[in-house]
Structures are given as C-alpha cells and as structure tokens.
Amino acid sequence: MGEKLAVVGQGYVGLPLAMRAVEAGFEVVGIDVDERRVKRLNAADSYVEDIADEVLAEAHRSGRYRAGSDYADAGEFDVCVITVPTPLSDGAPDLRHIGSAGESLAPLLRPGVTVVLESTTYPGTTEEYLRPLLETGSGLHAPGDFFLGYSPERIDPGNARWCLENTPKVVSGIDAASLERIRAFYQRIVRDVVPVSSTQVAELCKLLENTFRHVNIALVNELSIFAQQLGIDVWEAIDAASTKPFGYMRFTPGPGVGGHCLPIDPSYLSWKVKRSLGHSFRFVELANDINDHMPGHVVHRLILALNRRGLPLRGSRVLLLGLAYKANAGDCRESPAIEVARALAKLGADVRVADPHVDAYLAPPGIELVVAGERELSEADAVVVLTDHDRFDYELVQRVSPFVFDTRRRCRGSNVEHL
Ligand SMILES: NC(=O)c1ccc[n+]([C@@H]2O[C@H](COP(=O)([O-])OP(=O)(O)OC[C@H]3O[C@@H](n4cnc5c(N)ncnc54)[C@H](O)[C@@H]3O)[C@@H](O)[C@H]2O)c1
C-alpha cells in the first residue's frame, strides 16, 4: 500500500479525511477548485468547524500536508479519494463535480493506483459513470490497470462522540483486488472497516441510511401536527415510546430538514428508481412533502400563538434561536431556519437571529444576527427555538422571554409552547 494520498474536495468530508490520513502517516495533497479555500488551508485557517486551525497547522508542520487548486499539485499519488459535492439540479442528480474531478484526475492515473469515490450518489455511479471517465482520460482499464471502488462517508459534523476514526466504514471495489486495496487503505484510517460485495451495495447503503432518517423524521413531524390538533403532547409520547429497549428508534419533530444529506440524498434514490424501473419511490416523495412543509407549519403556529396573545405577526419582534440546520454546528446549507426567517420577514415581522455557531455573513439579507442576551430575549414578542445548540442559555431564555415557541423542546414553563 502506497503512502501518497490525494483527496479531491476539501470540504466537510474531504478535509477531515485529509487530516486523519496525515495523522495515520500518509503524505497528503488536498485538491480543491476553490482557490480561496486553498489559500485558507495553506494558512492553517480552517473553515470546517470540526477541524481546528491547530490541527491544520500541525498537519503543515508534519511536512505531509499541502493544499492546491491545480490537479498537477497531486503529483504521483498512490491513492486518490474523491469527496466533491453531489447536488440536485431541477430535482435530478447533478454529477458535474464528479465528472470534472474524474476528467481532471484521469491524465494523472498510473498503473497500480487506487481511486475511491466517497461522494453520496445513486447506485451505479462508480462503475457506470466514473469508471469510463477515468478509463477514457487515462488510456488505462479497470479492473486490471488501476483499482476502483466506493466508500460512503458517514461523517456527522458537530458530533462529539462519533468521528471519522471510530465510525465503521463501509468499503467496496469493482473487483476483489480493488476491494482488497481499498480495505487496506481504510484500515489505516478508521478502526472498523465493513467490506461489501459491490460498489452498488455500498452506494445504496449510504442512501438507505439517509432515507431511513429522512422518512422517520417525516413520520414524527406529521405526527406532531396531528397530536397537537388532538390535544396530545407528542413529545411525552415520544419519551414514553423511547423507553422500549428494542424495535423503536427515537426521532423528534423539528422545523424541517437541512444540510447536504437529508433534503438531497433520498431524491438520488427516487430518481434512480424512477429512471431504471419507472416507479415512484412513494416513501421518499411523502417524506419530502412533509419535511418541506415544516418551515411553513412553524410560521403558521407562530402566527396562531401571537394571535392568542393579541399580536399580529406584522410589526412583532421575533428572535429566532439557531440558523444552522443542526445542533452544535454552523452549517446553514438548505437550513429550514433560513426559510422560516425569510417567510417571517416577508410577512412583516421584525426578525432577528441568534446563532453562536454561524458567521454574520450567512444571515439572510435584511436579517440581523444578534446575541441571545437578556435584552434581546426580553424585548422580543416571541422567541422561536429552531436549532437546539447547547450554547444557548435555555434557563435564561425561558425566564426572561415573554413568549417562547420551542420547536426542539429545550424550554419548559407557562410562557413556552412546543411544536
Ligand atoms: N457534509 C456531510 O456531513 C456529508 C456527510 C456524508 C456524505 N457527504 C457527501 O460528501 C460529498 C461532499 O460533501 P461536503 O459536505 O464535503 O461538500 P463541501 O461543499 O463541504 O466540499 C466539497 C468541496 O469540493 C470542492 N470541489 C467541487 N468540485 C471540485 C472538483 N471538480 N475538483 C476539486 N474540488 C472540487 C468544493 O470547492 C468544496 O470545497 C457530497 O456528496 C455529500 O453528499 C457529506
């Protein structure tokens, strides 16, 4: 197994992998087309919350990490891992980043190198889409001349317990020799490696994990709407159900789903099913529909709550707690909180947002990012908890805010209403 690694894409997935590989003894080049990111990386200025500046600085000091925006910077690598984005365009998978990464990489391939795709994508991408690109651009063939496989990434930004190293890693190859190479590579990076028999199984595994989460969140979201109308506390029912030691997994309602995974990945799966089989993946469609409506539902509930207090939304001061899409992280991509903020502002509310994890420039235009101190909390007509960051002082929130609409059940009291 060679020692030289190229990681294509230095984002939430690629940068932690690069840092862990440096720690494991590899010589690593991080390739990213975003020159501003490359500049920051080479100045040990991290933009990924889970990677501290000091970790980057230490990687530079080891002499075994550098970032570059030119693929030629990758030099003669032994292993290359691709971690570029896989967005949706008009509801369909958009593989253009994998495509351009594959085309740029192909001329650098030499016999015996290993290429692994980590980007989340539909089953068949590695073999049917990436392999031909690499073969055409290199004049080499796989299997035979180089090794190729897929390994889904399970990184959970902001999760203090489960990181890259202690989360089991599913690995696959297009043939037995590729699987063996890829397994040996990841065995140096993570504690447990889980080999599967094909790249399609590994690709589907990732989509199954995220679709499972998406569908179950939709289930409790819809249940929360009906339970509230029935006058039943859904949160208490969830707590009670969670005491069952088997056959139940806890999910809680919220203002919708955000980030790169849940709103996007299940649609990669439903697109593949529709295209290959002509069938609708009804679970995914239903879950999309329910979760997409949650920001609007939160706005509706807030309007009703203010109405009960004799206040119109227009002109009311609303302080939103949390802009990021998940707790204890600063990622705002596709965040339902941003959707809520925009909708409230459009309806004439005076909206402010507090989020200790988010840089001010990420706030939607016209919406001020403030600190959730005593004054902001007490002067708001309504405080809305959207993201349950531990760094908010919930005791203060419930003590000084006139009214709290809490979508994450972090607060209690007579001035608090739950989603
Ligand atoms: N963020 C997560 O929590 C997470 C978890 C599991 C899987 N994933 C998947 O991993 C993949 C990457 O996600 P991410 O969150 O790291 O994205 P990201 O946007 O944080 O980072 C991707 C990086 O790739 C760079 N890039 C784009 N095209 C490139 C190219 N052709 N060559 C070189 N660099 C290129 C971008 O500039 C960016 O810096 C996606 O498929 C995503 O679905 C993400």
CSV table of C-alpha atoms and ligand atoms in Angstrom, one decimal:
chain,number,residue,atom,x,y,z
A,1,MET,CA,0.0,0.0,0.0
A,2,GLY,CA,1.5,3.3,-1.1
A,3,GLU,CA,1.9,6.3,1.1
A,4,LYS,CA,0.9,9.2,-1.1
A,5,LEU,CA,-2.8,10.3,-1.0
A,6,ALA,CA,-4.7,12.9,-3.0
A,7,VAL,CA,-8.0,14.0,-1.6
A,8,VAL,CA,-10.1,15.8,-4.2
A,9,GLY,CA,-12.5,18.3,-2.5
A,10,GLN,CA,-11.5,19.8,0.8
A,11,GLY,CA,-14.9,20.4,2.4
A,12,TYR,CA,-16.8,18.9,5.3
A,13,VAL,CA,-15.9,15.4,4.1
A,14,GLY,CA,-12.5,15.8,2.4
A,15,LEU,CA,-10.7,17.9,5.0
A,16,PRO,CA,-11.3,15.6,8.0
A,17,LEU,CA,-10.2,12.7,5.8
A,18,ALA,CA,-7.0,14.5,4.8
A,19,MET,CA,-6.2,15.4,8.4
A,20,ARG,CA,-6.8,11.9,9.7
A,21,ALA,CA,-4.7,10.5,6.9
A,22,VAL,CA,-1.8,12.8,7.8
A,23,GLU,CA,-2.2,11.6,11.4
A,24,ALA,CA,-2.0,8.0,10.1
A,25,GLY,CA,1.3,8.7,8.4
A,26,PHE,CA,0.2,9.4,4.8
A,27,GLU,CA,1.7,12.2,2.6
A,28,VAL,CA,-1.4,14.1,1.6
A,29,VAL,CA,-2.3,16.6,-1.0
A,30,GLY,CA,-5.8,18.2,-0.7
A,31,ILE,CA,-7.1,19.4,-4.1
A,32,ASP,CA,-9.9,21.9,-4.3
A,33,VAL,CA,-11.0,24.1,-7.2
A,34,ASP,CA,-11.9,26.9,-4.8
A,35,GLU,CA,-8.7,28.9,-4.6
A,36,ARG,CA,-9.9,30.9,-1.6
A,37,ARG,CA,-10.3,27.7,0.3
A,38,VAL,CA,-6.9,26.5,-0.7
A,39,LYS,CA,-5.4,29.8,0.4
A,40,ARG,CA,-7.0,29.5,3.8
A,41,LEU,CA,-5.9,25.8,4.1
A,42,ASN,CA,-2.3,26.7,3.4
A,43,ALA,CA,-2.6,29.5,6.0
A,44,ALA,CA,-3.9,27.0,8.6
A,45,ASP,CA,-7.2,28.9,8.7
A,46,SER,CA,-9.9,26.2,8.8
A,47,TYR,CA,-13.5,26.8,7.5
A,48,VAL,CA,-14.7,23.4,8.7
A,49,GLU,CA,-15.9,23.5,12.3
A,50,ASP,CA,-14.7,20.1,13.3
A,51,ILE,CA,-11.2,20.8,12.2
A,52,ALA,CA,-9.4,23.3,14.5
A,53,ASP,CA,-6.8,25.7,13.0
A,54,GLU,CA,-4.3,24.0,15.2
A,55,VAL,CA,-4.9,20.6,13.6
A,56,LEU,CA,-4.2,22.1,10.2
A,57,ALA,CA,-1.1,23.9,11.5
A,58,GLU,CA,0.1,20.6,12.9
A,59,ALA,CA,-0.5,18.9,9.6
A,60,HIS,CA,1.6,21.6,7.9
A,61,ARG,CA,4.3,21.2,10.5
A,62,SER,CA,4.5,17.5,9.8
A,63,GLY,CA,5.5,18.4,6.2
A,64,ARG,CA,3.0,15.8,5.0
A,65,TYR,CA,0.1,18.1,4.0
A,66,ARG,CA,-0.5,20.8,1.5
A,67,ALA,CA,-3.5,22.1,-0.5
A,68,GLY,CA,-3.6,23.0,-4.1
A,69,SER,CA,-6.1,24.1,-6.7
A,70,ASP,CA,-4.3,22.5,-9.7
A,71,TYR,CA,-4.6,18.8,-10.1
A,72,ALA,CA,-1.0,18.7,-11.1
A,73,ASP,CA,-0.3,19.5,-7.4
A,74,ALA,CA,-1.4,16.0,-6.6
A,75,GLY,CA,1.8,14.6,-8.2
A,76,GLU,CA,2.2,10.9,-8.3
A,77,PHE,CA,-0.3,9.7,-5.8
A,78,ASP,CA,-0.9,6.0,-4.8
A,79,VAL,CA,-4.5,6.5,-3.6
A,80,CYS,CA,-7.0,9.2,-4.6
A,81,VAL,CA,-10.3,9.8,-2.7
A,82,ILE,CA,-12.9,12.0,-4.4
A,83,THR,CA,-15.2,14.0,-2.0
A,84,VAL,CA,-16.8,16.5,-4.2
A,85,PRO,CA,-20.4,17.8,-3.9
A,86,THR,CA,-23.4,15.9,-5.4
A,87,PRO,CA,-26.3,18.4,-5.5
A,88,LEU,CA,-29.6,18.2,-7.2
A,89,SER,CA,-30.5,20.3,-10.3
A,90,ASP,CA,-34.2,20.7,-11.0
A,91,GLY,CA,-34.8,17.6,-8.8
A,92,ALA,CA,-32.3,15.4,-10.6
A,93,PRO,CA,-28.8,14.2,-9.6
A,94,ASP,CA,-26.2,16.7,-10.7
A,95,LEU,CA,-22.9,14.7,-11.2
A,96,ARG,CA,-21.0,17.6,-12.8
A,97,HIS,CA,-18.5,17.9,-9.9
A,98,ILE,CA,-17.7,14.1,-10.0
A,99,GLY,CA,-17.5,14.5,-13.8
A,100,SER,CA,-15.0,17.3,-13.7
A,101,ALA,CA,-13.0,15.6,-10.9
A,102,GLY,CA,-12.8,12.4,-13.0
A,103,GLU,CA,-11.8,14.2,-16.1
A,104,SER,CA,-9.1,16.1,-14.3
A,105,LEU,CA,-7.8,13.1,-12.5
A,106,ALA,CA,-7.7,10.7,-15.4
A,107,PRO,CA,-4.5,12.0,-17.1
A,108,LEU,CA,-2.7,11.6,-13.7
A,109,LEU,CA,-3.6,7.9,-13.3
A,110,ARG,CA,-0.7,5.4,-13.5
A,111,PRO,CA,-0.9,1.6,-13.4
A,112,GLY,CA,-1.5,0.3,-9.9
A,113,VAL,CA,-3.1,3.4,-8.4
A,114,THR,CA,-6.4,3.3,-6.4
A,115,VAL,CA,-9.3,5.6,-6.8
A,116,VAL,CA,-12.2,5.7,-4.3
A,117,LEU,CA,-15.4,7.8,-4.7
A,118,GLU,CA,-16.9,9.0,-1.4
A,119,SER,CA,-19.4,11.5,-2.7
A,120,THR,CA,-23.0,10.4,-1.9
A,121,THR,CA,-24.7,9.2,-5.1
A,122,TYR,CA,-27.1,6.8,-6.7
A,123,PRO,CA,-26.2,3.1,-7.2
A,124,GLY,CA,-24.2,2.6,-10.4
A,125,THR,CA,-22.3,5.9,-10.4
A,126,THR,CA,-18.8,4.4,-9.7
A,127,GLU,CA,-19.0,1.7,-12.3
A,128,GLU,CA,-21.2,3.3,-15.0
A,129,TYR,CA,-20.2,7.0,-14.7
A,130,LEU,CA,-16.8,7.4,-13.1
A,131,ARG,CA,-15.0,4.3,-14.5
A,132,PRO,CA,-15.5,5.3,-18.2
A,133,LEU,CA,-14.3,8.8,-17.5
A,134,LEU,CA,-11.1,7.6,-15.8
A,135,GLU,CA,-10.5,5.0,-18.5
A,136,THR,CA,-11.0,7.3,-21.4
A,137,GLY,CA,-8.8,10.1,-20.0
A,138,SER,CA,-6.0,7.7,-18.9
A,139,GLY,CA,-6.0,5.0,-21.6
A,140,LEU,CA,-5.9,2.5,-18.7
A,141,HIS,CA,-8.6,-0.1,-17.8
A,142,ALA,CA,-10.2,-1.1,-14.6
A,143,PRO,CA,-10.2,-3.8,-13.4
A,144,GLY,CA,-6.7,-4.6,-14.5
A,145,ASP,CA,-4.6,-1.4,-14.7
A,146,PHE,CA,-5.9,0.5,-11.7
A,147,PHE,CA,-8.2,-0.2,-8.7
A,148,LEU,CA,-11.5,1.5,-8.2
A,149,GLY,CA,-14.2,1.5,-5.6
A,150,TYR,CA,-16.7,3.3,-3.5
A,151,SER,CA,-16.9,4.1,0.2
A,152,PRO,CA,-19.7,6.1,1.7
A,153,GLU,CA,-18.9,8.8,4.2
A,154,ARG,CA,-20.7,8.9,7.5
A,155,ILE,CA,-19.2,12.0,9.0
A,156,ASP,CA,-21.6,13.9,11.3
A,157,PRO,CA,-20.4,17.4,11.7
A,158,GLY,CA,-20.7,18.6,15.3
A,159,ASN,CA,-21.0,15.1,16.7
A,160,ALA,CA,-18.5,15.0,19.6
A,161,ARG,CA,-18.8,11.2,20.1
A,162,TRP,CA,-18.7,9.7,16.6
A,163,CYS,CA,-15.9,10.9,14.3
A,164,LEU,CA,-14.3,9.5,11.2
A,165,GLU,CA,-11.9,7.3,13.1
A,166,ASN,CA,-14.4,5.5,15.4
A,167,THR,CA,-17.3,5.2,12.9
A,168,PRO,CA,-17.3,1.9,11.0
A,169,LYS,CA,-16.5,2.5,7.3
A,170,VAL,CA,-18.3,0.5,4.5
A,171,VAL,CA,-15.9,-0.2,1.6
A,172,SER,CA,-16.3,-1.7,-1.8
A,173,GLY,CA,-14.4,-2.3,-5.0
A,174,ILE,CA,-15.3,-3.1,-8.6
A,175,ASP,CA,-13.4,-6.4,-8.3
A,176,ALA,CA,-11.8,-8.4,-5.5
A,177,ALA,CA,-8.4,-6.8,-6.0
A,178,SER,CA,-9.8,-3.3,-5.7
A,179,LEU,CA,-11.8,-4.2,-2.6
A,180,GLU,CA,-8.6,-5.6,-1.0
A,181,ARG,CA,-6.6,-2.4,-1.8
A,182,ILE,CA,-9.4,-0.1,-0.6
A,183,ARG,CA,-10.0,-2.2,2.6
A,184,ALA,CA,-6.2,-2.0,3.4
A,185,PHE,CA,-6.2,1.8,2.8
A,186,TYR,CA,-9.1,2.5,5.2
A,187,GLN,CA,-7.8,0.1,7.8
A,188,ARG,CA,-5.1,2.6,8.4
A,189,ILE,CA,-7.7,5.5,8.7
A,190,VAL,CA,-10.5,4.0,10.7
A,191,ARG,CA,-11.0,1.4,13.4
A,192,ASP,CA,-13.6,-0.8,11.7
A,193,VAL,CA,-13.9,-1.5,8.0
A,194,VAL,CA,-17.0,-3.2,6.7
A,195,PRO,CA,-16.4,-4.7,3.2
A,196,VAL,CA,-19.4,-5.3,0.9
A,197,SER,CA,-19.6,-7.2,-2.3
A,198,SER,CA,-20.1,-4.4,-4.9
A,199,THR,CA,-19.9,-0.7,-5.3
A,200,GLN,CA,-23.7,-0.6,-5.9
A,201,VAL,CA,-24.3,-2.1,-2.5
A,202,ALA,CA,-22.1,0.5,-0.9
A,203,GLU,CA,-23.8,3.3,-2.8
A,204,LEU,CA,-27.2,2.0,-1.8
A,205,CYS,CA,-26.1,1.6,1.8
A,206,LYS,CA,-25.5,5.3,2.1
A,207,LEU,CA,-28.8,6.2,0.5
A,208,LEU,CA,-30.6,3.7,2.8
A,209,GLU,CA,-29.1,5.3,5.9
A,210,ASN,CA,-30.2,8.8,4.9
A,211,THR,CA,-33.6,7.9,3.5
A,212,PHE,CA,-34.3,6.0,6.8
A,213,ARG,CA,-33.5,9.1,8.8
A,214,HIS,CA,-35.5,11.4,6.4
A,215,VAL,CA,-38.6,9.1,6.5
A,216,ASN,CA,-38.6,8.8,10.3
A,217,ILE,CA,-38.2,12.5,10.8
A,218,ALA,CA,-41.2,13.0,8.4
A,219,LEU,CA,-43.2,10.5,10.5
A,220,VAL,CA,-42.7,12.3,13.8
A,221,ASN,CA,-43.2,15.7,12.1
A,222,GLU,CA,-46.6,14.7,10.7
A,223,LEU,CA,-47.5,13.0,14.0
A,224,SER,CA,-46.6,16.2,15.8
A,225,ILE,CA,-49.1,18.2,13.7
A,226,PHE,CA,-51.9,15.7,14.3
A,227,ALA,CA,-51.1,15.2,18.0
A,228,GLN,CA,-51.2,18.9,18.6
A,229,GLN,CA,-54.6,19.1,16.9
A,230,LEU,CA,-55.8,16.2,19.1
A,231,GLY,CA,-54.5,18.0,22.2
A,232,ILE,CA,-51.9,15.3,23.0
A,233,ASP,CA,-48.3,16.0,23.9
A,234,VAL,CA,-46.4,14.2,21.2
A,235,TRP,CA,-43.1,14.8,23.0
A,236,GLU,CA,-44.3,12.9,26.0
A,237,ALA,CA,-45.5,10.1,23.8
A,238,ILE,CA,-42.0,10.0,22.1
A,239,ASP,CA,-40.3,9.9,25.5
A,240,ALA,CA,-42.6,7.1,26.6
A,241,ALA,CA,-42.0,5.1,23.4
A,242,SER,CA,-38.3,5.6,23.7
A,243,THR,CA,-38.3,3.5,26.9
A,244,LYS,CA,-38.8,0.4,24.8
A,245,PRO,CA,-35.5,-1.3,24.7
A,246,PHE,CA,-36.0,-2.9,21.3
A,247,GLY,CA,-37.7,-2.2,18.0
A,248,TYR,CA,-38.0,1.5,18.4
A,249,MET,CA,-35.6,4.3,17.5
A,250,ARG,CA,-36.1,7.8,18.8
A,251,PHE,CA,-36.7,10.7,16.3
A,252,THR,CA,-38.1,14.1,17.3
A,253,PRO,CA,-40.1,16.7,15.4
A,254,GLY,CA,-38.5,19.9,14.2
A,255,PRO,CA,-38.8,22.8,11.8
A,256,GLY,CA,-37.7,20.7,8.8
A,257,VAL,CA,-34.6,19.1,7.4
A,258,GLY,CA,-31.5,20.9,6.1
A,259,GLY,CA,-27.9,20.4,5.1
A,260,HIS,CA,-26.5,18.4,2.2
A,261,CYS,CA,-27.8,15.0,3.1
A,262,LEU,CA,-31.4,14.6,4.1
A,263,PRO,CA,-33.1,17.0,1.7
A,264,ILE,CA,-31.0,15.7,-1.2
A,265,ASP,CA,-29.8,12.1,-0.9
A,266,PRO,CA,-33.2,10.4,-0.8
A,267,SER,CA,-34.0,12.1,-4.1
A,268,TYR,CA,-30.9,10.5,-5.7
A,269,LEU,CA,-32.5,7.2,-4.8
A,270,SER,CA,-36.0,8.0,-6.0
A,271,TRP,CA,-34.6,9.4,-9.2
A,272,LYS,CA,-32.7,6.1,-9.8
A,273,VAL,CA,-35.8,4.0,-9.1
A,274,LYS,CA,-37.9,6.1,-11.4
A,275,ARG,CA,-35.3,6.1,-14.2
A,276,SER,CA,-34.4,2.4,-14.0
A,277,LEU,CA,-37.8,0.9,-13.1
A,278,GLY,CA,-40.4,3.6,-13.9
A,279,HIS,CA,-41.7,3.5,-10.3
A,280,SER,CA,-42.2,6.4,-7.9
A,281,PHE,CA,-40.5,5.9,-4.6
A,282,ARG,CA,-43.5,6.8,-2.6
A,283,PHE,CA,-41.9,6.9,0.9
A,284,VAL,CA,-39.3,9.4,-0.3
A,285,GLU,CA,-41.9,11.6,-2.0
A,286,LEU,CA,-44.1,11.6,1.0
A,287,ALA,CA,-41.2,12.4,3.4
A,288,ASN,CA,-40.0,15.2,1.1
A,289,ASP,CA,-43.5,16.6,1.1
A,290,ILE,CA,-44.0,16.5,4.8
A,291,ASN,CA,-40.5,17.8,5.7
A,292,ASP,CA,-40.7,20.6,3.1
A,293,HIS,CA,-43.9,21.9,4.7
A,294,MET,CA,-42.5,22.1,8.2
A,295,PRO,CA,-41.0,25.6,7.9
A,296,GLY,CA,-44.4,26.9,6.7
A,297,HIS,CA,-46.1,25.0,9.6
A,298,VAL,CA,-43.7,26.7,12.1
A,299,VAL,CA,-44.7,30.1,10.7
A,300,HIS,CA,-48.4,29.2,10.9
A,301,ARG,CA,-48.1,28.0,14.5
A,302,LEU,CA,-46.3,31.2,15.4
A,303,ILE,CA,-48.9,33.4,13.8
A,304,LEU,CA,-51.6,31.5,15.8
A,305,ALA,CA,-49.7,31.8,19.1
A,306,LEU,CA,-49.1,35.5,18.6
A,307,ASN,CA,-52.8,35.9,17.7
A,308,ARG,CA,-53.7,34.4,21.0
A,309,ARG,CA,-51.6,37.0,22.7
A,310,GLY,CA,-53.4,39.8,20.8
A,311,LEU,CA,-50.4,40.4,18.5
A,312,PRO,CA,-50.3,40.4,14.7
A,313,LEU,CA,-47.1,39.0,13.1
A,314,ARG,CA,-46.6,42.2,11.1
A,315,GLY,CA,-44.5,44.5,13.3
A,316,SER,CA,-43.9,41.9,16.0
A,317,ARG,CA,-40.3,41.4,17.1
A,318,VAL,CA,-39.3,37.8,16.6
A,319,LEU,CA,-36.0,36.4,17.8
A,320,LEU,CA,-35.0,33.1,16.2
A,321,LEU,CA,-32.6,30.9,18.1
A,322,GLY,CA,-30.5,28.9,15.6
A,323,LEU,CA,-29.9,29.4,11.9
A,324,ALA,CA,-27.8,26.3,11.3
A,325,TYR,CA,-29.7,23.1,10.2
A,326,LYS,CA,-28.4,21.0,13.1
A,327,ALA,CA,-27.4,21.3,16.7
A,328,ASN,CA,-23.9,22.4,17.7
A,329,ALA,CA,-22.7,23.0,14.1
A,330,GLY,CA,-22.5,26.1,11.9
A,331,ASP,CA,-23.6,24.7,8.5
A,332,CYS,CA,-26.5,26.7,7.1
A,333,ARG,CA,-26.9,24.9,3.8
A,334,GLU,CA,-30.6,24.3,3.0
A,335,SER,CA,-31.4,25.2,6.6
A,336,PRO,CA,-35.1,25.3,7.3
A,337,ALA,CA,-34.3,28.1,9.9
A,338,ILE,CA,-33.4,30.4,7.0
A,339,GLU,CA,-36.6,29.5,5.3
A,340,VAL,CA,-38.5,30.4,8.5
A,341,ALA,CA,-36.6,33.7,8.8
A,342,ARG,CA,-37.3,34.7,5.2
A,343,ALA,CA,-41.0,33.9,5.5
A,344,LEU,CA,-41.4,35.8,8.7
A,345,ALA,CA,-39.6,38.8,7.3
A,346,LYS,CA,-41.7,38.7,4.2
A,347,LEU,CA,-44.9,38.8,6.3
A,348,GLY,CA,-43.6,42.0,8.0
A,349,ALA,CA,-42.1,40.7,11.3
A,350,ASP,CA,-39.1,42.4,12.8
A,351,VAL,CA,-36.8,39.3,12.6
A,352,ARG,CA,-33.5,38.8,14.4
A,353,VAL,CA,-31.5,35.7,14.6
A,354,ALA,CA,-29.0,34.4,17.2
A,355,ASP,CA,-26.6,31.6,16.4
A,356,PRO,CA,-23.3,31.3,18.1
A,357,HIS,CA,-22.0,28.8,15.5
A,358,VAL,CA,-22.7,31.0,12.4
A,359,ASP,CA,-20.8,33.8,10.9
A,360,ALA,CA,-22.7,37.1,10.4
A,361,TYR,CA,-22.4,36.9,6.6
A,362,LEU,CA,-24.5,33.8,6.5
A,363,ALA,CA,-27.6,35.6,7.8
A,364,PRO,CA,-30.2,36.2,5.1
A,365,PRO,CA,-30.1,39.8,3.7
A,366,GLY,CA,-32.0,42.2,5.9
A,367,ILE,CA,-32.0,39.9,8.9
A,368,GLU,CA,-29.7,40.9,11.8
A,369,LEU,CA,-27.6,38.4,13.6
A,370,VAL,CA,-27.6,39.2,17.3
A,371,VAL,CA,-26.5,37.7,20.6
A,372,ALA,CA,-29.3,36.0,22.6
A,373,GLY,CA,-28.7,38.0,25.7
A,374,GLU,CA,-31.2,39.2,28.3
A,375,ARG,CA,-32.1,42.4,26.4
A,376,GLU,CA,-32.8,40.7,23.1
A,377,LEU,CA,-34.7,37.9,24.7
A,378,SER,CA,-36.9,40.1,26.9
A,379,GLU,CA,-37.6,42.7,24.1
A,380,ALA,CA,-38.8,40.1,21.6
A,381,ASP,CA,-42.6,39.5,21.3
A,382,ALA,CA,-41.7,35.9,20.5
A,383,VAL,CA,-38.6,33.8,20.8
A,384,VAL,CA,-38.5,30.8,18.5
A,385,VAL,CA,-36.1,27.9,19.2
A,386,LEU,CA,-35.3,26.4,15.8
A,387,THR,CA,-31.9,24.7,16.4
A,388,ASP,CA,-31.1,23.2,19.8
A,389,HIS,CA,-27.5,24.4,20.2
A,390,ASP,CA,-26.2,23.6,23.7
A,391,ARG,CA,-24.6,27.0,23.8
A,392,PHE,CA,-27.9,28.8,24.2
A,393,ASP,CA,-28.8,29.6,27.8
A,394,TYR,CA,-32.2,28.0,27.9
A,395,GLU,CA,-32.8,28.8,31.6
A,396,LEU,CA,-32.3,32.5,30.7
A,397,VAL,CA,-34.5,32.1,27.5
A,398,GLN,CA,-37.5,30.7,29.5
A,399,ARG,CA,-37.0,33.1,32.4
A,400,VAL,CA,-36.9,36.5,30.6
A,401,SER,CA,-38.7,35.9,27.2
A,402,PRO,CA,-42.3,36.9,27.3
A,403,PHE,CA,-43.2,34.0,25.0
A,404,VAL,CA,-41.2,31.1,23.6
A,405,PHE,CA,-42.3,28.9,20.7
A,406,ASP,CA,-39.9,26.0,21.0
A,407,THR,CA,-39.6,23.5,18.1
A,408,ARG,CA,-37.0,21.4,19.8
A,409,ARG,CA,-38.4,21.2,23.4
A,410,ARG,CA,-35.4,22.7,25.2
A,411,CYS,CA,-37.6,25.0,27.3
A,412,ARG,CA,-40.4,24.5,29.8
A,413,GLY,CA,-42.8,26.8,31.5
A,414,SER,CA,-46.1,28.6,31.3
A,415,ASN,CA,-44.7,31.0,28.7
A,416,VAL,CA,-43.4,28.2,26.5
A,417,GLU,CA,-45.3,26.4,23.7
A,418,HIS,CA,-43.8,23.3,21.9
A,419,LEU,CA,-44.1,22.3,18.3
B,1,LIG,N1,-21.3,17.2,4.9
B,1,LIG,C1,-21.6,16.0,5.4
B,1,LIG,O1,-22.0,15.9,6.5
B,1,LIG,C2,-21.6,14.8,4.5
B,1,LIG,C3,-21.7,13.5,5.1
B,1,LIG,C4,-21.7,12.4,4.3
B,1,LIG,C5,-21.5,12.5,2.9
B,1,LIG,N2,-21.4,13.7,2.4
B,1,LIG,C6,-21.3,13.8,0.9
B,1,LIG,O2,-19.9,14.0,0.6
B,1,LIG,C7,-19.8,14.8,-0.6
B,1,LIG,C8,-19.0,16.1,-0.3
B,1,LIG,O3,-19.8,16.9,0.7
B,1,LIG,P1,-19.2,18.0,1.5
B,1,LIG,O4,-20.2,18.3,2.6
B,1,LIG,O5,-17.8,17.7,1.9
B,1,LIG,O6,-19.2,19.2,0.5
B,1,LIG,P2,-18.4,20.6,0.6
B,1,LIG,O7,-19.2,21.5,-0.3
B,1,LIG,O8,-18.2,21.0,2.0
B,1,LIG,O9,-17.0,20.3,0.0
B,1,LIG,C9,-16.8,19.9,-1.3
B,1,LIG,C10,-15.5,20.6,-1.9
B,1,LIG,O10,-15.3,20.1,-3.2
B,1,LIG,C11,-14.8,21.2,-4.0
B,1,LIG,N3,-14.9,20.8,-5.4
B,1,LIG,C12,-16.0,20.9,-6.1
B,1,LIG,N4,-15.7,20.4,-7.4
B,1,LIG,C13,-14.4,20.0,-7.4
B,1,LIG,C14,-13.6,19.5,-8.3
B,1,LIG,N5,-14.0,19.2,-9.5
B,1,LIG,N6,-12.3,19.3,-8.0
B,1,LIG,C15,-11.8,19.6,-6.8
B,1,LIG,N7,-12.6,20.1,-5.8
B,1,LIG,C16,-13.9,20.3,-6.1
B,1,LIG,C17,-15.6,22.4,-3.5
B,1,LIG,O11,-14.9,23.6,-3.8
B,1,LIG,C18,-15.7,22.1,-2.0
B,1,LIG,O12,-14.6,22.8,-1.3
B,1,LIG,C19,-21.2,15.0,-1.1
B,1,LIG,O13,-21.5,14.0,-2.0
B,1,LIG,C20,-22.0,14.9,0.2
B,1,LIG,O14,-23.4,14.5,-0.1
B,1,LIG,C21,-21.5,14.9,3.1
